[in-house]
PDB file of C-alpha atoms and ligand atoms in Angstrom:
ATOM      1  CA  UNK A 550     -48.952  45.266 -38.336  1.00  0.00           C
ATOM      2  CA  UNK A 551     -47.759  43.308 -41.348  1.00  0.00           C
ATOM      3  CA  UNK A 552     -44.198  42.113 -41.871  1.00  0.00           C
ATOM      4  CA  UNK A 553     -42.645  43.105 -45.188  1.00  0.00           C
ATOM      5  CA  UNK A 554     -41.078  39.746 -45.880  1.00  0.00           C
ATOM      6  CA  UNK A 555     -37.944  40.325 -47.932  1.00  0.00           C
ATOM      7  CA  UNK A 556     -37.051  36.664 -47.964  1.00  0.00           C
ATOM      8  CA  UNK A 557     -40.363  35.643 -49.525  1.00  0.00           C
ATOM      9  CA  UNK A 558     -40.412  38.595 -51.953  1.00  0.00           C
ATOM     10  CA  UNK A 559     -36.858  37.851 -53.041  1.00  0.00           C
ATOM     11  CA  UNK A 560     -37.805  34.166 -53.483  1.00  0.00           C
ATOM     12  CA  UNK A 561     -40.674  35.206 -55.788  1.00  0.00           C
ATOM     13  CA  UNK A 562     -38.261  37.340 -57.859  1.00  0.00           C
ATOM     14  CA  UNK A 563     -35.812  34.437 -57.884  1.00  0.00           C
ATOM     15  CA  UNK A 564     -38.469  32.034 -59.204  1.00  0.00           C
ATOM     16  CA  UNK A 565     -39.415  34.504 -61.930  1.00  0.00           C
ATOM     17  CA  UNK A 566     -35.768  35.040 -62.942  1.00  0.00           C
ATOM     18  CA  UNK A 567     -35.197  31.290 -63.045  1.00  0.00           C
ATOM     19  CA  UNK A 568     -37.957  30.913 -65.632  1.00  0.00           C
ATOM     20  CA  UNK A 569     -36.571  33.839 -67.669  1.00  0.00           C
ATOM     21  CA  UNK A 570     -33.007  32.475 -67.602  1.00  0.00           C
ATOM     22  CA  UNK A 571     -34.309  29.095 -68.739  1.00  0.00           C
ATOM     23  CA  UNK A 572     -36.061  30.748 -71.657  1.00  0.00           C
ATOM     24  CA  UNK A 573     -32.887  32.651 -72.516  1.00  0.00           C
ATOM     25  CA  UNK A 574     -30.768  29.499 -72.498  1.00  0.00           C
ATOM     26  CA  UNK A 575     -33.386  27.499 -74.433  1.00  0.00           C
ATOM     27  CA  UNK A 576     -33.326  30.221 -77.088  1.00  0.00           C
ATOM     28  CA  UNK A 577     -29.580  29.517 -77.549  1.00  0.00           C
ATOM     29  CA  UNK A 578     -28.152  32.396 -75.489  1.00  0.00           C
ATOM     30  CA  UNK A 579     -25.691  32.132 -72.651  1.00  0.00           C
ATOM     31  CA  UNK A 580     -27.008  32.649 -69.129  1.00  0.00           C
ATOM     32  CA  UNK A 581     -26.240  36.016 -67.450  1.00  0.00           C
ATOM     33  CA  UNK A 582     -22.732  36.153 -65.998  1.00  0.00           C
ATOM     34  CA  UNK A 583     -22.004  38.130 -62.835  1.00  0.00           C
ATOM     35  CA  UNK A 584     -18.487  38.645 -61.511  1.00  0.00           C
ATOM     36  CA  UNK A 585     -17.875  39.773 -57.927  1.00  0.00           C
ATOM     37  CA  UNK A 586     -14.588  41.265 -56.750  1.00  0.00           C
ATOM     38  CA  UNK A 587     -13.794  40.827 -53.078  1.00  0.00           C
ATOM     39  CA  UNK A 588     -10.711  42.490 -51.608  1.00  0.00           C
ATOM     40  CA  UNK A 589      -9.470  41.513 -48.157  1.00  0.00           C
ATOM     41  CA  UNK A 590     -11.056  39.646 -45.289  1.00  0.00           C
ATOM     42  CA  UNK A 591     -13.988  41.797 -44.098  1.00  0.00           C
ATOM     43  CA  UNK A 592     -16.369  39.126 -42.667  1.00  0.00           C
ATOM     44  CA  UNK A 593     -19.553  41.034 -43.547  1.00  0.00           C
ATOM     45  CA  UNK A 594     -18.355  41.614 -47.136  1.00  0.00           C
ATOM     46  CA  UNK A 595     -17.462  37.927 -47.443  1.00  0.00           C
ATOM     47  CA  UNK A 596     -20.958  36.972 -46.286  1.00  0.00           C
ATOM     48  CA  UNK A 597     -22.682  39.425 -48.681  1.00  0.00           C
ATOM     49  CA  UNK A 598     -20.635  38.290 -51.668  1.00  0.00           C
ATOM     50  CA  UNK A 599     -21.226  34.643 -50.732  1.00  0.00           C
ATOM     51  CA  UNK A 600     -24.983  35.275 -50.741  1.00  0.00           C
ATOM     52  CA  UNK A 601     -24.788  36.977 -54.154  1.00  0.00           C
ATOM     53  CA  UNK A 602     -22.915  34.007 -55.668  1.00  0.00           C
ATOM     54  CA  UNK A 603     -25.384  31.568 -54.064  1.00  0.00           C
ATOM     55  CA  UNK A 604     -28.333  33.463 -55.584  1.00  0.00           C
ATOM     56  CA  UNK A 605     -26.623  33.253 -59.015  1.00  0.00           C
ATOM     57  CA  UNK A 606     -26.267  29.501 -58.684  1.00  0.00           C
ATOM     58  CA  UNK A 607     -29.884  29.064 -57.585  1.00  0.00           C
ATOM     59  CA  UNK A 608     -31.257  31.075 -60.462  1.00  0.00           C
ATOM     60  CA  UNK A 609     -28.999  29.623 -63.182  1.00  0.00           C
ATOM     61  CA  UNK A 610     -26.630  32.553 -63.773  1.00  0.00           C
ATOM     62  CA  UNK A 611     -22.948  32.043 -64.424  1.00  0.00           C
ATOM     63  CA  UNK A 612     -20.916  33.565 -61.604  1.00  0.00           C
ATOM     64  CA  UNK A 613     -17.256  34.160 -60.840  1.00  0.00           C
ATOM     65  CA  UNK A 614     -15.780  35.279 -57.531  1.00  0.00           C
ATOM     66  CA  UNK A 615     -12.423  37.056 -57.788  1.00  0.00           C
ATOM     67  CA  UNK A 616     -10.698  37.412 -54.425  1.00  0.00           C
ATOM     68  CA  UNK A 617      -7.639  39.528 -53.762  1.00  0.00           C
ATOM     69  CA  UNK A 618      -5.482  40.108 -50.700  1.00  0.00           C
ATOM     70  CA  UNK A 619      -6.020  43.370 -48.841  1.00  0.00           C
ATOM     71  CA  UNK A 620      -2.549  44.532 -49.944  1.00  0.00           C
ATOM     72  CA  UNK A 621      -3.382  44.482 -53.676  1.00  0.00           C
ATOM     73  CA  UNK A 622      -2.170  47.766 -55.189  1.00  0.00           C
ATOM     74  CA  UNK A 623      -4.596  50.273 -56.675  1.00  0.00           C
ATOM     75  CA  UNK A 624      -2.886  49.754 -60.058  1.00  0.00           C
ATOM     76  CA  UNK A 625      -3.344  45.985 -59.948  1.00  0.00           C
ATOM     77  CA  UNK A 626      -7.012  46.369 -59.081  1.00  0.00           C
ATOM     78  CA  UNK A 627      -7.475  48.865 -61.925  1.00  0.00           C
ATOM     79  CA  UNK A 628      -5.943  46.285 -64.307  1.00  0.00           C
ATOM     80  CA  UNK A 629      -8.398  43.624 -63.114  1.00  0.00           C
ATOM     81  CA  UNK A 630     -11.277  46.005 -63.738  1.00  0.00           C
ATOM     82  CA  UNK A 631     -10.077  46.832 -67.251  1.00  0.00           C
ATOM     83  CA  UNK A 632      -9.952  43.076 -67.957  1.00  0.00           C
ATOM     84  CA  UNK A 633     -13.594  42.735 -66.917  1.00  0.00           C
ATOM     85  CA  UNK A 634     -14.567  45.802 -68.966  1.00  0.00           C
ATOM     86  CA  UNK A 635     -13.078  44.149 -72.068  1.00  0.00           C
ATOM     87  CA  UNK A 636     -14.292  40.593 -71.457  1.00  0.00           C
ATOM     88  CA  UNK A 637     -17.350  39.866 -73.631  1.00  0.00           C
ATOM     89  CA  UNK A 638     -18.176  36.887 -71.394  1.00  0.00           C
ATOM     90  CA  UNK A 639     -18.909  39.220 -68.447  1.00  0.00           C
ATOM     91  CA  UNK A 640     -22.339  40.872 -68.434  1.00  0.00           C
ATOM     92  CA  UNK A 641     -21.981  42.717 -65.164  1.00  0.00           C
ATOM     93  CA  UNK A 642     -19.699  42.939 -62.173  1.00  0.00           C
ATOM     94  CA  UNK A 643     -19.482  44.446 -58.735  1.00  0.00           C
ATOM     95  CA  UNK A 644     -16.608  45.579 -56.570  1.00  0.00           C
ATOM     96  CA  UNK A 645     -17.702  44.840 -53.028  1.00  0.00           C
ATOM     97  CA  UNK A 646     -17.289  47.862 -50.769  1.00  0.00           C
ATOM     98  CA  UNK A 647     -15.669  48.951 -48.504  1.00  0.00           C
ATOM     99  CA  UNK A 648     -12.200  48.682 -50.055  1.00  0.00           C
ATOM    100  CA  UNK A 649      -8.940  48.902 -48.045  1.00  0.00           C
ATOM    101  CA  UNK A 650      -7.973  52.487 -47.196  1.00  0.00           C
ATOM    102  CA  UNK A 651      -5.081  52.727 -49.706  1.00  0.00           C
ATOM    103  CA  UNK A 652      -7.493  52.254 -52.638  1.00  0.00           C
ATOM    104  CA  UNK A 653      -9.720  55.119 -53.741  1.00  0.00           C
ATOM    105  CA  UNK A 654     -13.296  53.856 -54.075  1.00  0.00           C
ATOM    106  CA  UNK A 655     -14.245  56.879 -56.168  1.00  0.00           C
ATOM    107  CA  UNK A 656     -11.514  56.149 -58.725  1.00  0.00           C
ATOM    108  CA  UNK A 657     -12.518  52.481 -58.898  1.00  0.00           C
ATOM    109  CA  UNK A 658     -16.178  53.299 -59.403  1.00  0.00           C
ATOM    110  CA  UNK A 659     -15.301  55.711 -62.221  1.00  0.00           C
ATOM    111  CA  UNK A 660     -13.377  53.154 -64.291  1.00  0.00           C
ATOM    112  CA  UNK A 661     -16.145  50.557 -64.185  1.00  0.00           C
ATOM    113  CA  UNK A 662     -17.799  50.330 -67.609  1.00  0.00           C
ATOM    114  CA  UNK A 663     -21.241  51.890 -66.998  1.00  0.00           C
ATOM    115  CA  UNK A 664     -22.796  49.181 -69.217  1.00  0.00           C
ATOM    116  CA  UNK A 665     -21.519  46.525 -66.786  1.00  0.00           C
ATOM    117  CA  UNK A 666     -22.091  48.553 -63.613  1.00  0.00           C
ATOM    118  CA  UNK A 667     -24.829  46.387 -62.116  1.00  0.00           C
ATOM    119  CA  UNK A 668     -24.340  48.131 -58.749  1.00  0.00           C
ATOM    120  CA  UNK A 669     -25.486  51.376 -60.394  1.00  0.00           C
ATOM    121  CA  UNK A 670     -22.711  53.361 -58.686  1.00  0.00           C
ATOM    122  CA  UNK A 671     -20.973  54.858 -61.766  1.00  0.00           C
ATOM    123  CA  UNK A 672     -21.563  58.636 -62.137  1.00  0.00           C
ATOM    124  CA  UNK A 673     -23.142  58.011 -65.562  1.00  0.00           C
ATOM    125  CA  UNK A 674     -25.734  55.669 -64.038  1.00  0.00           C
ATOM    126  CA  UNK A 675     -26.290  57.985 -61.080  1.00  0.00           C
ATOM    127  CA  UNK A 676     -26.834  60.862 -63.519  1.00  0.00           C
ATOM    128  CA  UNK A 677     -29.274  58.842 -65.595  1.00  0.00           C
ATOM    129  CA  UNK A 678     -31.186  57.798 -62.486  1.00  0.00           C
ATOM    130  CA  UNK A 679     -31.457  61.405 -61.287  1.00  0.00           C
ATOM    131  CA  UNK A 680     -32.650  62.455 -64.751  1.00  0.00           C
ATOM    132  CA  UNK A 681     -35.278  59.715 -64.789  1.00  0.00           C
ATOM    133  CA  UNK A 682     -33.590  57.916 -67.706  1.00  0.00           C
ATOM    134  CA  UNK A 683     -33.350  54.112 -67.885  1.00  0.00           C
ATOM    135  CA  UNK A 684     -30.266  52.963 -65.945  1.00  0.00           C
ATOM    136  CA  UNK A 685     -29.061  50.398 -63.463  1.00  0.00           C
ATOM    137  CA  UNK A 686     -30.514  51.409 -60.109  1.00  0.00           C
ATOM    138  CA  UNK A 687     -28.427  50.874 -56.975  1.00  0.00           C
ATOM    139  CA  UNK A 688     -29.378  47.487 -55.602  1.00  0.00           C
ATOM    140  CA  UNK A 689     -30.733  48.434 -52.170  1.00  0.00           C
ATOM    141  CA  UNK A 690     -33.049  51.277 -53.284  1.00  0.00           C
ATOM    142  CA  UNK A 691     -34.118  49.137 -56.257  1.00  0.00           C
ATOM    143  CA  UNK A 692     -34.866  46.220 -53.927  1.00  0.00           C
ATOM    144  CA  UNK A 693     -36.859  48.514 -51.612  1.00  0.00           C
ATOM    145  CA  UNK A 694     -39.020  49.751 -54.507  1.00  0.00           C
ATOM    146  CA  UNK A 695     -39.583  46.092 -55.422  1.00  0.00           C
ATOM    147  CA  UNK A 696     -40.777  45.141 -51.923  1.00  0.00           C
ATOM    148  CA  UNK A 697     -43.061  48.201 -51.915  1.00  0.00           C
ATOM    149  CA  UNK A 698     -44.456  47.066 -55.271  1.00  0.00           C
ATOM    150  CA  UNK A 699     -44.943  43.513 -53.957  1.00  0.00           C
ATOM    151  CA  UNK A 700     -47.038  44.768 -51.021  1.00  0.00           C
ATOM    152  CA  UNK A 701     -48.769  47.531 -52.989  1.00  0.00           C
ATOM    153  CA  UNK A 702     -47.229  50.341 -50.908  1.00  0.00           C
ATOM    154  CA  UNK A 703     -46.854  53.589 -52.838  1.00  0.00           C
ATOM    155  CA  UNK A 704     -45.131  56.779 -51.679  1.00  0.00           C
ATOM    156  CA  UNK A 705     -47.622  58.844 -53.704  1.00  0.00           C
ATOM    157  CA  UNK A 706     -48.709  61.891 -51.704  1.00  0.00           C
ATOM    158  CA  UNK A 707     -47.009  60.509 -48.597  1.00  0.00           C
ATOM    159  CA  UNK A 708     -44.527  62.263 -46.335  1.00  0.00           C
ATOM    160  CA  UNK A 709     -41.348  60.202 -46.553  1.00  0.00           C
ATOM    161  CA  UNK A 710     -38.435  60.634 -44.156  1.00  0.00           C
ATOM    162  CA  UNK A 711     -35.090  59.046 -44.981  1.00  0.00           C
ATOM    163  CA  UNK A 712     -32.448  58.741 -42.282  1.00  0.00           C
ATOM    164  CA  UNK A 713     -29.031  58.779 -43.951  1.00  0.00           C
ATOM    165  CA  UNK A 714     -27.642  60.442 -47.078  1.00  0.00           C
ATOM    166  CA  UNK A 715     -25.219  57.775 -48.332  1.00  0.00           C
ATOM    167  CA  UNK A 716     -24.556  57.361 -52.049  1.00  0.00           C
ATOM    168  CA  UNK A 717     -25.536  53.690 -51.771  1.00  0.00           C
ATOM    169  CA  UNK A 718     -28.905  54.025 -50.032  1.00  0.00           C
ATOM    170  CA  UNK A 719     -30.224  57.307 -48.603  1.00  0.00           C
ATOM    171  CA  UNK A 720     -29.527  59.673 -51.493  1.00  0.00           C
ATOM    172  CA  UNK A 721     -30.748  57.407 -54.339  1.00  0.00           C
ATOM    173  CA  UNK A 722     -33.755  56.318 -52.256  1.00  0.00           C
ATOM    174  CA  UNK A 723     -34.748  59.961 -51.824  1.00  0.00           C
ATOM    175  CA  UNK A 724     -34.610  60.466 -55.584  1.00  0.00           C
ATOM    176  CA  UNK A 725     -36.587  57.358 -56.501  1.00  0.00           C
ATOM    177  CA  UNK A 726     -39.355  57.965 -53.963  1.00  0.00           C
ATOM    178  CA  UNK A 727     -39.788  61.621 -54.987  1.00  0.00           C
ATOM    179  CA  UNK A 728     -39.732  60.960 -58.747  1.00  0.00           C
ATOM    180  CA  UNK A 729     -42.841  60.694 -60.867  1.00  0.00           C
ATOM    181  CA  UNK A 730     -42.666  56.919 -61.268  1.00  0.00           C
ATOM    182  CA  UNK A 731     -44.608  53.902 -60.019  1.00  0.00           C
ATOM    183  CA  UNK A 732     -44.464  53.785 -56.193  1.00  0.00           C
ATOM    184  CA  UNK A 733     -42.789  57.236 -56.194  1.00  0.00           C
ATOM    185  CA  UNK A 734     -44.401  60.701 -56.026  1.00  0.00           C
ATOM    186  CA  UNK A 735     -43.649  61.083 -52.331  1.00  0.00           C
ATOM    187  CA  UNK A 736     -42.670  64.270 -50.497  1.00  0.00           C
ATOM    188  CA  UNK A 737     -39.231  63.354 -49.276  1.00  0.00           C
ATOM    189  CA  UNK A 738     -36.980  64.741 -46.550  1.00  0.00           C
ATOM    190  CA  UNK A 739     -33.432  63.437 -46.085  1.00  0.00           C
ATOM    191  CA  UNK A 740     -32.091  63.605 -42.527  1.00  0.00           C
ATOM    192  CA  UNK A 741     -28.438  63.299 -41.507  1.00  0.00           C
ATOM    193  CA  UNK A 742     -26.011  63.984 -38.681  1.00  0.00           C
ATOM    194  CA  UNK A 743     -26.581  67.786 -38.856  1.00  0.00           C
ATOM    195  CA  UNK A 744     -30.368  67.622 -38.947  1.00  0.00           C
ATOM    196  CA  UNK A 745     -32.086  69.584 -36.180  1.00  0.00           C
ATOM    197  CA  UNK A 746     -35.290  68.373 -34.553  1.00  0.00           C
ATOM    198  CA  UNK A 747     -34.932  64.956 -36.140  1.00  0.00           C
ATOM    199  CA  UNK A 748     -37.668  63.389 -34.026  1.00  0.00           C
ATOM    200  CA  UNK A 749     -40.148  66.076 -35.023  1.00  0.00           C
ATOM    201  CA  UNK A 750     -39.652  65.008 -38.632  1.00  0.00           C
ATOM    202  CA  UNK A 751     -39.649  61.250 -38.078  1.00  0.00           C
ATOM    203  CA  UNK A 752     -42.878  61.517 -36.065  1.00  0.00           C
ATOM    204  CA  UNK A 753     -44.583  62.991 -39.140  1.00  0.00           C
ATOM    205  CA  UNK A 754     -43.366  60.295 -41.547  1.00  0.00           C
ATOM    206  CA  UNK A 755     -45.908  58.099 -43.326  1.00  0.00           C
ATOM    207  CA  UNK A 756     -42.929  56.140 -44.635  1.00  0.00           C
ATOM    208  CA  UNK A 757     -39.669  56.043 -42.677  1.00  0.00           C
ATOM    209  CA  UNK A 758     -36.496  54.618 -44.233  1.00  0.00           C
ATOM    210  CA  UNK A 759     -33.686  54.070 -41.719  1.00  0.00           C
ATOM    211  CA  UNK A 760     -30.223  53.796 -43.257  1.00  0.00           C
ATOM    212  CA  UNK A 761     -27.715  55.268 -40.812  1.00  0.00           C
ATOM    213  CA  UNK A 762     -25.931  52.192 -39.456  1.00  0.00           C
ATOM    214  CA  UNK A 763     -26.712  52.846 -35.784  1.00  0.00           C
ATOM    215  CA  UNK A 764     -28.158  49.775 -34.058  1.00  0.00           C
ATOM    216  CA  UNK A 765     -31.809  50.236 -32.959  1.00  0.00           C
ATOM    217  CA  UNK A 766     -31.620  54.027 -33.368  1.00  0.00           C
ATOM    218  CA  UNK A 767     -35.311  54.475 -34.228  1.00  0.00           C
ATOM    219  CA  UNK A 768     -37.413  54.154 -31.066  1.00  0.00           C
ATOM    220  CA  UNK A 769     -41.194  53.802 -30.791  1.00  0.00           C
ATOM    221  CA  UNK A 770     -41.655  57.426 -29.690  1.00  0.00           C
ATOM    222  CA  UNK A 771     -40.013  58.618 -32.936  1.00  0.00           C
ATOM    223  CA  UNK A 772     -42.641  56.913 -35.079  1.00  0.00           C
ATOM    224  CA  UNK A 773     -46.185  57.823 -36.087  1.00  0.00           C
ATOM    225  CA  UNK A 774     -49.014  55.320 -35.586  1.00  0.00           C
ATOM    226  CA  UNK A 775     -49.545  53.353 -38.793  1.00  0.00           C
ATOM    227  CA  UNK A 776     -46.230  54.325 -40.407  1.00  0.00           C
ATOM    228  CA  UNK A 777     -44.467  52.098 -42.937  1.00  0.00           C
ATOM    229  CA  UNK A 778     -40.979  51.295 -41.625  1.00  0.00           C
ATOM    230  CA  UNK A 779     -38.149  50.262 -43.935  1.00  0.00           C
ATOM    231  CA  UNK A 780     -35.075  49.215 -41.964  1.00  0.00           C
ATOM    232  CA  UNK A 781     -31.897  49.124 -44.047  1.00  0.00           C
ATOM    233  CA  UNK A 782     -29.521  48.617 -41.096  1.00  0.00           C
ATOM    234  CA  UNK A 783     -27.518  45.434 -40.726  1.00  0.00           C
ATOM    235  CA  UNK A 784     -25.590  45.748 -37.461  1.00  0.00           C
ATOM    236  CA  UNK A 785     -23.843  43.082 -35.419  1.00  0.00           C
ATOM    237  CA  UNK A 786     -24.355  43.428 -31.672  1.00  0.00           C
ATOM    238  CA  UNK A 787     -22.914  41.265 -28.898  1.00  0.00           C
ATOM    239  CA  UNK A 788     -25.237  38.501 -27.738  1.00  0.00           C
ATOM    240  CA  UNK A 789     -23.814  35.980 -25.318  1.00  0.00           C
ATOM    241  CA  UNK A 790     -26.931  33.789 -25.606  1.00  0.00           C
ATOM    242  CA  UNK A 791     -25.832  32.907 -29.171  1.00  0.00           C
ATOM    243  CA  UNK A 792     -22.979  30.444 -29.671  1.00  0.00           C
ATOM    244  CA  UNK A 793     -21.372  32.780 -32.230  1.00  0.00           C
ATOM    245  CA  UNK A 794     -21.529  35.629 -29.661  1.00  0.00           C
ATOM    246  CA  UNK A 795     -23.468  38.146 -31.777  1.00  0.00           C
ATOM    247  CA  UNK A 796     -26.735  38.733 -33.564  1.00  0.00           C
ATOM    248  CA  UNK A 797     -27.950  41.040 -36.293  1.00  0.00           C
ATOM    249  CA  UNK A 798     -30.185  44.029 -35.580  1.00  0.00           C
ATOM    250  CA  UNK A 799     -31.366  46.864 -37.786  1.00  0.00           C
ATOM    251  CA  UNK A 800     -31.392  50.629 -37.307  1.00  0.00           C
ATOM    252  CA  UNK A 801     -34.876  50.275 -35.802  1.00  0.00           C
ATOM    253  CA  UNK A 802     -35.879  49.018 -32.356  1.00  0.00           C
ATOM    254  CA  UNK A 803     -38.020  46.338 -33.982  1.00  0.00           C
ATOM    255  CA  UNK A 804     -40.018  45.002 -31.009  1.00  0.00           C
ATOM    256  CA  UNK A 805     -41.258  48.406 -29.831  1.00  0.00           C
ATOM    257  CA  UNK A 806     -41.656  50.050 -33.250  1.00  0.00           C
ATOM    258  CA  UNK A 807     -43.560  47.101 -34.742  1.00  0.00           C
ATOM    259  CA  UNK A 808     -46.333  47.792 -32.172  1.00  0.00           C
ATOM    260  CA  UNK A 809     -47.021  51.121 -33.926  1.00  0.00           C
ATOM    261  CA  UNK A 810     -46.145  50.386 -37.560  1.00  0.00           C
ATOM    262  CA  UNK A 811     -48.588  49.321 -40.272  1.00  0.00           C
ATOM    263  CA  UNK A 812     -45.792  47.548 -42.174  1.00  0.00           C
ATOM    264  CA  UNK A 813     -42.216  46.876 -41.131  1.00  0.00           C
ATOM    265  CA  UNK A 814     -39.175  45.090 -42.573  1.00  0.00           C
ATOM    266  CA  UNK A 815     -37.450  42.698 -40.163  1.00  0.00           C
ATOM    267  CA  UNK A 816     -33.662  42.303 -39.783  1.00  0.00           C
ATOM    268  CA  UNK A 817     -32.556  39.868 -40.987  1.00  0.00           C
ATOM    269  CA  UNK A 818     -34.983  38.857 -43.728  1.00  0.00           C
ATOM    270  CA  UNK A 819     -36.172  42.289 -44.891  1.00  0.00           C
ATOM    271  CA  UNK A 820     -34.131  44.670 -47.012  1.00  0.00           C
ATOM    272  CA  UNK A 821     -31.030  42.376 -47.105  1.00  0.00           C
ATOM    273  CA  UNK A 822     -32.500  39.734 -49.444  1.00  0.00           C
ATOM    274  CA  UNK A 823     -34.115  42.504 -51.525  1.00  0.00           C
ATOM    275  CA  UNK A 824     -30.708  44.104 -52.129  1.00  0.00           C
ATOM    276  CA  UNK A 825     -29.485  40.863 -53.668  1.00  0.00           C
ATOM    277  CA  UNK A 826     -32.693  40.594 -55.711  1.00  0.00           C
ATOM    278  CA  UNK A 827     -32.101  44.156 -57.006  1.00  0.00           C
ATOM    279  CA  UNK A 828     -28.580  43.256 -58.086  1.00  0.00           C
ATOM    280  CA  UNK A 829     -29.801  40.081 -59.802  1.00  0.00           C
ATOM    281  CA  UNK A 830     -32.476  42.017 -61.697  1.00  0.00           C
ATOM    282  CA  UNK A 831     -29.785  44.440 -62.892  1.00  0.00           C
ATOM    283  CA  UNK A 832     -27.636  41.530 -63.990  1.00  0.00           C
ATOM    284  CA  UNK A 833     -30.525  40.061 -65.972  1.00  0.00           C
ATOM    285  CA  UNK A 834     -31.108  43.456 -67.663  1.00  0.00           C
ATOM    286  CA  UNK A 835     -27.359  43.586 -68.501  1.00  0.00           C
ATOM    287  CA  UNK A 836     -27.513  40.163 -70.151  1.00  0.00           C
ATOM    288  CA  UNK A 837     -30.691  41.109 -72.034  1.00  0.00           C
ATOM    289  CA  UNK A 838     -28.674  43.752 -73.910  1.00  0.00           C
ATOM    290  CA  UNK A 839     -26.798  41.074 -75.877  1.00  0.00           C
ATOM    291  CA  UNK A 840     -29.739  38.780 -76.764  1.00  0.00           C
TER     292      UNK A 840
HETATM  293  N1  LIG B1220     -21.276  47.339 -49.662  1.00  0.00           N
HETATM  294  C1  LIG B1220     -22.425  47.587 -49.008  1.00  0.00           C
HETATM  295  N2  LIG B1220     -23.467  47.578 -49.875  1.00  0.00           N
HETATM  296  C2  LIG B1220     -22.951  47.327 -51.098  1.00  0.00           C
HETATM  297  C3  LIG B1220     -23.514  47.195 -52.398  1.00  0.00           C
HETATM  298  O1  LIG B1220     -24.725  47.313 -52.616  1.00  0.00           O
HETATM  299  N3  LIG B1220     -22.638  46.926 -53.402  1.00  0.00           N
HETATM  300  C4  LIG B1220     -21.307  46.804 -53.197  1.00  0.00           C
HETATM  301  N4  LIG B1220     -20.517  46.562 -54.257  1.00  0.00           N
HETATM  302  N5  LIG B1220     -20.747  46.920 -52.007  1.00  0.00           N
HETATM  303  C5  LIG B1220     -21.564  47.178 -50.966  1.00  0.00           C
END
């Protein structure tokens, strides 16, 4: 079994981007500028956004964090987004999800300028992705294709099972891995809460992507010998042996499943850092459009 090391792969992407940003700046252009919008006090969202800003600083991007109280009105947030859409200094921006209940995420995602939509969530970018046209890819699926590329793992001719049909991970992942593109060409099945005989399907998977948000859901008996396991879950579970009282686990029972897998992503240190790398690649592509 080999660990798919997201931390190391992301570090390699970071080093490459650092060189490219240097070249950009030396050629007289401004460094890429990412803006992140954070609404409210969700601790996980705060941590994710903090990591995104840190990556920007390490790689030489300009970055701005805009924080708003959870009681910001939908109208006020729309105004902030229009400002970013019209600001030539901003190459790309993200609105960290989830948003408070009184704000419609769908409406927010629709008013983001697709040219600055480095999360790849705008319907225009989703449509382009589905059509196989150049677009910003959603960061997590993009990051997963990058870690597959790094380790030379292709879905070509493989039976791929994806657990979860979210707009952020499962659905776009199913499209990318079934498309005729490098590391794609897989035969993909998407499983969800209404799927019957789930284990029958997972046991056949050459590549299994778990993105359902249920801690340690995938057990060893659900996995084929030699399967490639991509664990997208980031779940906090109680752990009294830790001073902070919790630890992170994925959607896969790592210890048992790693005995059977050929490759597996750990949590933390697998897909998480690759998601940030995917976003940073998108942000670089956004900045490239003005140079
Ligand atoms: N919340 C969970 N994942 C993501 C992501 O990739 N982008 C944003 N904006 N919010 C998220």
